[in-house]
Amino acid sequence: MNNVWVLGASGLLGQAVRAELMRAKIAFVGTSRNVDVTDRTSLFRFSEAQRFSHIINCAAFTNVDGAEAQEKLAFAINADGAKNVALVASHLGATAVHVSTDFAFDGWSSEPYREDAEMRPLGAYARSKVAGEEAFLEHAARAIVVRTSWLFGSGAQNVVTRMLSAMAERDEVAMVADQVSRPTYANDLAAAIVSLAGLRDDRAQSATGRYHFANSPAVSRYEFARAIFQKARARGNMSIRCRAIRAVSSNEFPTLAQRPKYSVLDTTKIERALGAAPRHWSNALDDYFDALNGEDGVSATYD
């Protein structure tokens, strides 16, 4: 019988995974700050009394710019933490899922990145996530790494909430038009993870190796911001002060950490594994706004 351990359960993706497991009536235990992935001893101690069949690691240091000043902490969580989780999973004989990022790539490609593309991380955050991927795949006997991009969802700060905040504070919002990727709705990613891990059916075999998941199609940050703006205005969001979204280049919008300009993930492999393609991000964005307005119980936050 399946029993799932969700690490980083209070975060954006962790909440979505928990909600998906509840919908699927799959037994799980969610931990966050009470079990530190950087503390291998505490991980083993916590797992002693459990019979986990699967571990889903959603714990991560996700502050891309902050990692430039806190590289040691980023590596402790994203790299060493991933290794620790993998070692526990191997000890338990559990299937283990780890979530990674499109930042594994430098963005100089002219076509979507496949799972076997060469990794060329640009900054401290990206390097820590790449190190985590490699450690996880090396030390977990049945390991799945799922890369994703531009994650948004209910219950935590994310790319959409940051854009909405800017639109509430300014008459005009500048957004870079030369960074292109695929937005990802946390609920859709959570559903894909649960299926990929073989949790829909006790008899199903889980996949192994690296996979990419993101909603489709590719879009620039500017185009995505315009869609958010239009959907918020159409729903009568009175907190939106912004009247226009202005396209700028990355050079006009400097950040501490360099972002890949093109980080579009090829999802062909996971489409074949799951028998379905990720839906359009615009439809997912509609569901997100429904959740914000309390129209969908999936948006509930669990403690």
Tab-separated table of C-alpha atoms in Angstrom:
chain	number	residue	atom	x	y	z
A	1	MET	CA	0.000	0.000	0.000
A	2	ASN	CA	1.279	3.462	-0.899
A	3	ASN	CA	2.335	5.889	1.799
A	4	VAL	CA	3.904	9.135	0.602
A	5	TRP	CA	6.238	11.534	2.361
A	6	VAL	CA	6.005	15.102	1.033
A	7	LEU	CA	8.978	17.251	2.044
A	8	GLY	CA	8.602	21.019	1.802
A	9	ALA	CA	4.878	20.479	2.216
A	10	SER	CA	4.028	24.057	3.196
A	11	GLY	CA	5.523	25.602	0.067
A	12	LEU	CA	3.800	26.426	-3.194
A	13	LEU	CA	4.320	23.063	-4.877
A	14	GLY	CA	4.153	21.114	-1.620
A	15	GLN	CA	0.631	22.382	-0.986
A	16	ALA	CA	-0.419	21.453	-4.512
A	17	VAL	CA	1.038	17.948	-4.147
A	18	ARG	CA	-0.766	17.464	-0.851
A	19	ALA	CA	-4.050	18.593	-2.379
A	20	GLU	CA	-3.566	16.202	-5.305
A	21	LEU	CA	-2.822	13.280	-2.975
A	22	MET	CA	-5.944	14.104	-0.971
A	23	ARG	CA	-8.033	14.139	-4.148
A	24	ALA	CA	-6.587	10.779	-5.137
A	25	LYS	CA	-7.171	9.399	-1.612
A	26	ILE	CA	-3.514	8.458	-1.241
A	27	ALA	CA	-2.076	8.295	2.292
A	28	PHE	CA	0.675	10.810	2.939
A	29	VAL	CA	2.646	12.666	5.580
A	30	GLY	CA	3.654	16.250	4.928
A	31	THR	CA	6.618	17.886	6.654
A	32	SER	CA	8.282	21.241	6.283
A	33	ARG	CA	10.270	23.167	8.888
A	34	ASN	CA	9.846	20.385	11.451
A	35	VAL	CA	12.041	18.112	9.314
A	36	ASP	CA	15.101	19.816	7.840
A	37	VAL	CA	16.450	18.315	4.607
A	38	THR	CA	19.916	19.618	5.485
A	39	ASP	CA	19.920	17.432	8.620
A	40	ARG	CA	20.444	13.867	7.419
A	41	THR	CA	20.119	12.450	10.930
A	42	SER	CA	16.699	13.994	11.453
A	43	LEU	CA	15.532	12.680	8.074
A	44	PHE	CA	16.541	9.130	8.941
A	45	ARG	CA	15.098	9.442	12.438
A	46	PHE	CA	11.745	10.671	11.158
A	47	SER	CA	11.535	7.915	8.559
A	48	GLU	CA	12.284	5.155	11.078
A	49	ALA	CA	8.698	4.866	12.301
A	50	GLN	CA	7.204	5.168	8.817
A	51	ARG	CA	6.847	2.824	5.891
A	52	PHE	CA	7.111	5.272	3.056
A	53	SER	CA	6.705	3.829	-0.411
A	54	HIS	CA	7.366	7.205	-2.063
A	55	ILE	CA	9.150	10.447	-1.167
A	56	ILE	CA	8.373	13.667	-3.028
A	57	ASN	CA	10.941	16.364	-2.333
A	58	CYS	CA	9.474	19.846	-2.787
A	59	ALA	CA	11.908	21.479	-0.341
A	60	ALA	CA	14.056	24.083	-2.058
A	61	PHE	CA	15.863	27.380	-1.754
A	62	THR	CA	14.099	29.282	-4.556
A	63	ASN	CA	15.318	32.865	-4.132
A	64	VAL	CA	17.293	33.160	-7.368
A	65	ASP	CA	18.861	36.529	-6.574
A	66	GLY	CA	19.260	35.734	-2.877
A	67	ALA	CA	21.365	32.706	-3.755
A	68	GLU	CA	24.084	34.986	-5.071
A	69	ALA	CA	24.648	36.269	-1.520
A	70	GLN	CA	23.665	33.012	0.226
A	71	GLU	CA	25.294	30.442	-1.999
A	72	LYS	CA	26.307	28.216	0.911
A	73	LEU	CA	22.712	28.023	2.137
A	74	ALA	CA	21.384	27.445	-1.389
A	75	PHE	CA	23.764	24.497	-1.818
A	76	ALA	CA	22.939	23.138	1.639
A	77	ILE	CA	19.239	22.923	0.764
A	78	ASN	CA	19.218	22.346	-2.990
A	79	ALA	CA	22.253	20.085	-3.324
A	80	ASP	CA	23.123	18.519	0.044
A	81	GLY	CA	19.437	18.348	0.977
A	82	ALA	CA	18.600	16.519	-2.242
A	83	LYS	CA	21.394	14.028	-1.573
A	84	ASN	CA	20.126	13.436	1.973
A	85	VAL	CA	16.596	12.747	0.742
A	86	ALA	CA	17.947	10.362	-1.889
A	87	LEU	CA	19.939	8.424	0.718
A	88	VAL	CA	16.853	8.043	2.910
A	89	ALA	CA	14.801	6.890	-0.076
A	90	SER	CA	17.426	4.333	-0.997
A	91	HIS	CA	17.494	3.050	2.594
A	92	LEU	CA	13.705	2.674	2.569
A	93	GLY	CA	13.547	1.223	-0.926
A	94	ALA	CA	11.179	4.072	-1.811
A	95	THR	CA	10.528	5.733	-5.140
A	96	ALA	CA	11.827	9.292	-4.862
A	97	VAL	CA	10.831	12.408	-6.812
A	98	HIS	CA	12.875	15.607	-6.820
A	99	VAL	CA	11.832	18.859	-8.472
A	100	SER	CA	14.361	20.919	-10.406
A	101	THR	CA	14.412	23.884	-12.752
A	102	ASP	CA	14.810	25.215	-16.275
A	103	PHE	CA	17.705	27.253	-14.874
A	104	ALA	CA	19.818	24.151	-15.441
A	105	PHE	CA	20.335	25.591	-18.939
A	106	ASP	CA	22.079	28.772	-20.052
A	107	GLY	CA	19.353	29.900	-22.470
A	108	TRP	CA	21.471	30.053	-25.621
A	109	SER	CA	19.507	27.338	-27.407
A	110	SER	CA	17.191	28.147	-30.306
A	111	GLU	CA	14.939	25.153	-29.692
A	112	PRO	CA	13.301	23.571	-26.609
A	113	TYR	CA	15.630	21.776	-24.209
A	114	ARG	CA	15.330	18.016	-23.945
A	115	GLU	CA	16.163	16.180	-20.746
A	116	ASP	CA	19.559	15.084	-22.056
A	117	ALA	CA	20.674	18.564	-23.151
A	118	GLU	CA	23.954	19.773	-21.684
A	119	MET	CA	23.466	21.604	-18.396
A	120	ARG	CA	25.133	25.007	-18.210
A	121	PRO	CA	23.915	26.804	-15.073
A	122	LEU	CA	24.452	30.560	-15.004
A	123	GLY	CA	24.312	31.489	-11.309
A	124	ALA	CA	24.540	30.187	-7.755
A	125	TYR	CA	20.892	29.105	-7.620
A	126	ALA	CA	21.185	27.248	-10.925
A	127	ARG	CA	24.457	25.577	-9.895
A	128	SER	CA	22.917	24.405	-6.615
A	129	LYS	CA	19.923	22.883	-8.426
A	130	VAL	CA	22.108	21.104	-10.976
A	131	ALA	CA	24.251	19.686	-8.164
A	132	GLY	CA	21.052	18.530	-6.457
A	133	GLU	CA	19.829	16.744	-9.580
A	134	GLU	CA	23.068	14.858	-9.994
A	135	ALA	CA	23.292	13.866	-6.327
A	136	PHE	CA	19.669	12.744	-6.271
A	137	LEU	CA	20.003	10.538	-9.345
A	138	GLU	CA	23.264	9.068	-8.034
A	139	HIS	CA	22.059	8.146	-4.556
A	140	ALA	CA	18.371	7.213	-4.911
A	141	ALA	CA	17.794	3.716	-6.249
A	142	ARG	CA	14.477	4.640	-7.921
A	143	ALA	CA	14.847	8.334	-8.696
A	144	ILE	CA	12.760	10.748	-10.741
A	145	VAL	CA	13.835	14.341	-11.383
A	146	VAL	CA	11.180	16.661	-12.796
A	147	ARG	CA	12.342	19.994	-14.169
A	148	THR	CA	9.812	22.785	-14.434
A	149	SER	CA	9.662	26.519	-15.188
A	150	TRP	CA	7.911	29.730	-14.093
A	151	LEU	CA	5.875	28.030	-11.368
A	152	PHE	CA	2.679	29.692	-10.135
A	153	GLY	CA	-0.164	28.596	-7.867
A	154	SER	CA	-2.154	29.301	-4.735
A	155	GLY	CA	-0.834	29.723	-1.230
A	156	ALA	CA	2.580	31.328	-1.728
A	157	GLN	CA	4.468	34.075	-3.515
A	158	ASN	CA	5.220	33.236	-7.137
A	159	VAL	CA	5.693	34.761	-10.576
A	160	VAL	CA	1.994	35.706	-10.863
A	161	THR	CA	1.595	37.210	-7.380
A	162	ARG	CA	4.706	39.319	-7.931
A	163	MET	CA	3.268	40.629	-11.180
A	164	LEU	CA	-0.097	41.354	-9.545
A	165	SER	CA	1.655	43.224	-6.731
A	166	ALA	CA	3.518	45.386	-9.246
A	167	MET	CA	0.275	46.063	-11.107
A	168	ALA	CA	-1.371	47.145	-7.860
A	169	GLU	CA	1.416	49.615	-7.068
A	170	ARG	CA	2.221	51.252	-10.416
A	171	ASP	CA	0.442	52.950	-13.292
A	172	GLU	CA	2.787	51.238	-15.741
A	173	VAL	CA	4.698	47.993	-15.315
A	174	ALA	CA	7.854	47.225	-17.293
A	175	MET	CA	8.384	43.569	-18.143
A	176	VAL	CA	11.192	41.929	-20.079
A	177	ALA	CA	10.245	40.728	-23.534
A	178	ASP	CA	13.433	38.786	-24.321
A	179	GLN	CA	13.085	36.040	-21.700
A	180	VAL	CA	11.017	33.128	-22.986
A	181	SER	CA	9.865	29.967	-21.226
A	182	ARG	CA	6.730	27.952	-20.384
A	183	PRO	CA	4.655	28.919	-17.301
A	184	THR	CA	3.628	26.044	-15.034
A	185	TYR	CA	0.554	25.779	-12.807
A	186	ALA	CA	1.488	24.023	-9.556
A	187	ASN	CA	-1.716	21.949	-9.547
A	188	ASP	CA	-0.947	20.581	-13.017
A	189	LEU	CA	2.641	19.793	-12.056
A	190	ALA	CA	1.468	18.061	-8.875
A	191	ALA	CA	-0.924	15.870	-10.863
A	192	ALA	CA	1.871	14.950	-13.274
A	193	ILE	CA	4.238	14.072	-10.418
A	194	VAL	CA	1.674	11.808	-8.751
A	195	SER	CA	1.045	9.996	-12.043
A	196	LEU	CA	4.728	9.757	-12.989
A	197	ALA	CA	5.527	8.216	-9.592
A	198	GLY	CA	3.051	5.410	-10.298
A	199	LEU	CA	0.722	6.477	-7.487
A	200	ARG	CA	-2.534	6.307	-9.452
A	201	ASP	CA	-2.462	2.522	-9.314
A	202	ASP	CA	-0.791	0.351	-6.676
A	203	ARG	CA	0.302	-2.008	-9.459
A	204	ALA	CA	1.791	0.722	-11.647
A	205	GLN	CA	5.527	1.059	-12.077
A	206	SER	CA	7.044	4.467	-11.587
A	207	ALA	CA	9.234	6.109	-14.181
A	208	THR	CA	12.890	6.885	-13.528
A	209	GLY	CA	15.345	9.511	-14.715
A	210	ARG	CA	14.820	13.118	-15.771
A	211	TYR	CA	11.553	14.550	-17.106
A	212	HIS	CA	10.326	18.000	-18.078
A	213	PHE	CA	6.894	19.378	-17.253
A	214	ALA	CA	5.446	22.803	-18.038
A	215	ASN	CA	2.221	24.152	-19.446
A	216	SER	CA	2.240	25.171	-23.092
A	217	PRO	CA	3.083	27.041	-25.241
A	218	ALA	CA	6.249	29.096	-24.800
A	219	VAL	CA	5.719	32.767	-23.983
A	220	SER	CA	7.803	35.804	-23.028
A	221	ARG	CA	7.579	37.334	-19.574
A	222	TYR	CA	6.041	40.407	-21.222
A	223	GLU	CA	3.338	38.362	-22.991
A	224	PHE	CA	2.607	36.414	-19.809
A	225	ALA	CA	2.310	39.661	-17.836
A	226	ARG	CA	-0.132	41.043	-20.410
A	227	ALA	CA	-2.299	37.934	-20.045
A	228	ILE	CA	-2.281	38.265	-16.252
A	229	PHE	CA	-3.180	41.956	-16.565
A	230	GLN	CA	-6.047	41.283	-18.982
A	231	LYS	CA	-7.494	38.421	-16.931
A	232	ALA	CA	-7.286	40.425	-13.687
A	233	ARG	CA	-8.990	43.432	-15.293
A	234	ALA	CA	-11.677	41.245	-16.891
A	235	ARG	CA	-12.491	39.811	-13.468
A	236	GLY	CA	-12.905	43.278	-11.997
A	237	ASN	CA	-9.870	43.096	-9.752
A	238	MET	CA	-10.109	46.526	-8.106
A	239	SER	CA	-6.547	46.352	-6.733
A	240	ILE	CA	-5.107	46.705	-10.241
A	241	ARG	CA	-3.834	50.261	-10.607
A	242	CYS	CA	-1.753	49.556	-13.701
A	243	ARG	CA	-2.978	50.855	-17.050
A	244	ALA	CA	-0.276	49.462	-19.335
A	245	ILE	CA	2.449	46.825	-19.568
A	246	ARG	CA	5.612	48.072	-21.253
A	247	ALA	CA	8.057	45.738	-22.978
A	248	VAL	CA	11.738	46.198	-22.097
A	249	SER	CA	14.943	44.251	-22.661
A	250	SER	CA	16.798	42.332	-19.966
A	251	ASN	CA	19.506	44.997	-20.127
A	252	GLU	CA	16.976	47.550	-18.846
A	253	PHE	CA	15.908	45.241	-16.016
A	254	PRO	CA	19.142	44.179	-14.265
A	255	THR	CA	19.040	41.493	-11.571
A	256	LEU	CA	21.698	40.055	-9.270
A	257	ALA	CA	21.472	36.656	-10.927
A	258	GLN	CA	21.537	36.208	-14.665
A	259	ARG	CA	18.404	34.572	-16.094
A	260	PRO	CA	18.443	32.331	-19.168
A	261	LYS	CA	16.805	34.195	-22.052
A	262	TYR	CA	15.377	31.030	-23.587
A	263	SER	CA	14.585	28.198	-21.190
A	264	VAL	CA	11.743	26.443	-22.994
A	265	LEU	CA	11.467	22.822	-21.842
A	266	ASP	CA	10.636	20.033	-24.283
A	267	THR	CA	7.898	17.931	-22.663
A	268	THR	CA	7.725	15.147	-25.280
A	269	LYS	CA	9.145	12.523	-22.904
A	270	ILE	CA	6.618	13.099	-20.128
A	271	GLU	CA	3.784	13.334	-22.663
A	272	ARG	CA	4.659	9.835	-23.841
A	273	ALA	CA	4.950	8.554	-20.276
A	274	LEU	CA	1.600	9.988	-19.158
A	275	GLY	CA	-0.271	9.731	-22.444
A	276	ALA	CA	-1.298	13.376	-22.405
A	277	ALA	CA	0.157	16.773	-23.216
A	278	PRO	CA	0.213	19.632	-20.674
A	279	ARG	CA	-2.674	22.035	-21.238
A	280	HIS	CA	-2.460	25.668	-22.303
A	281	TRP	CA	-1.165	27.939	-19.549
A	282	SER	CA	-3.995	30.400	-20.250
A	283	ASN	CA	-6.567	27.813	-19.122
A	284	ALA	CA	-4.464	27.027	-16.078
A	285	LEU	CA	-4.234	30.740	-15.313
A	286	ASP	CA	-8.041	30.924	-15.369
A	287	ASP	CA	-8.164	28.142	-12.777
A	288	TYR	CA	-5.611	30.013	-10.683
A	289	PHE	CA	-7.756	33.159	-10.658
A	290	ASP	CA	-10.815	31.044	-9.771
A	291	ALA	CA	-8.844	29.683	-6.802
A	292	LEU	CA	-7.864	33.203	-5.731
A	293	ASN	CA	-11.531	34.157	-5.771
A	294	GLY	CA	-12.438	31.137	-3.640
A	295	GLU	CA	-14.306	29.381	-6.432
A	296	ASP	CA	-12.223	26.224	-6.187
A	297	GLY	CA	-11.627	24.279	-2.989
A	298	VAL	CA	-8.267	23.135	-4.333
A	299	SER	CA	-6.870	26.484	-3.304
A	300	ALA	CA	-7.146	25.647	0.391
A	301	THR	CA	-3.970	25.932	2.462
A	302	TYR	CA	-3.037	23.002	4.710
A	303	ASP	CA	-0.976	23.347	7.849
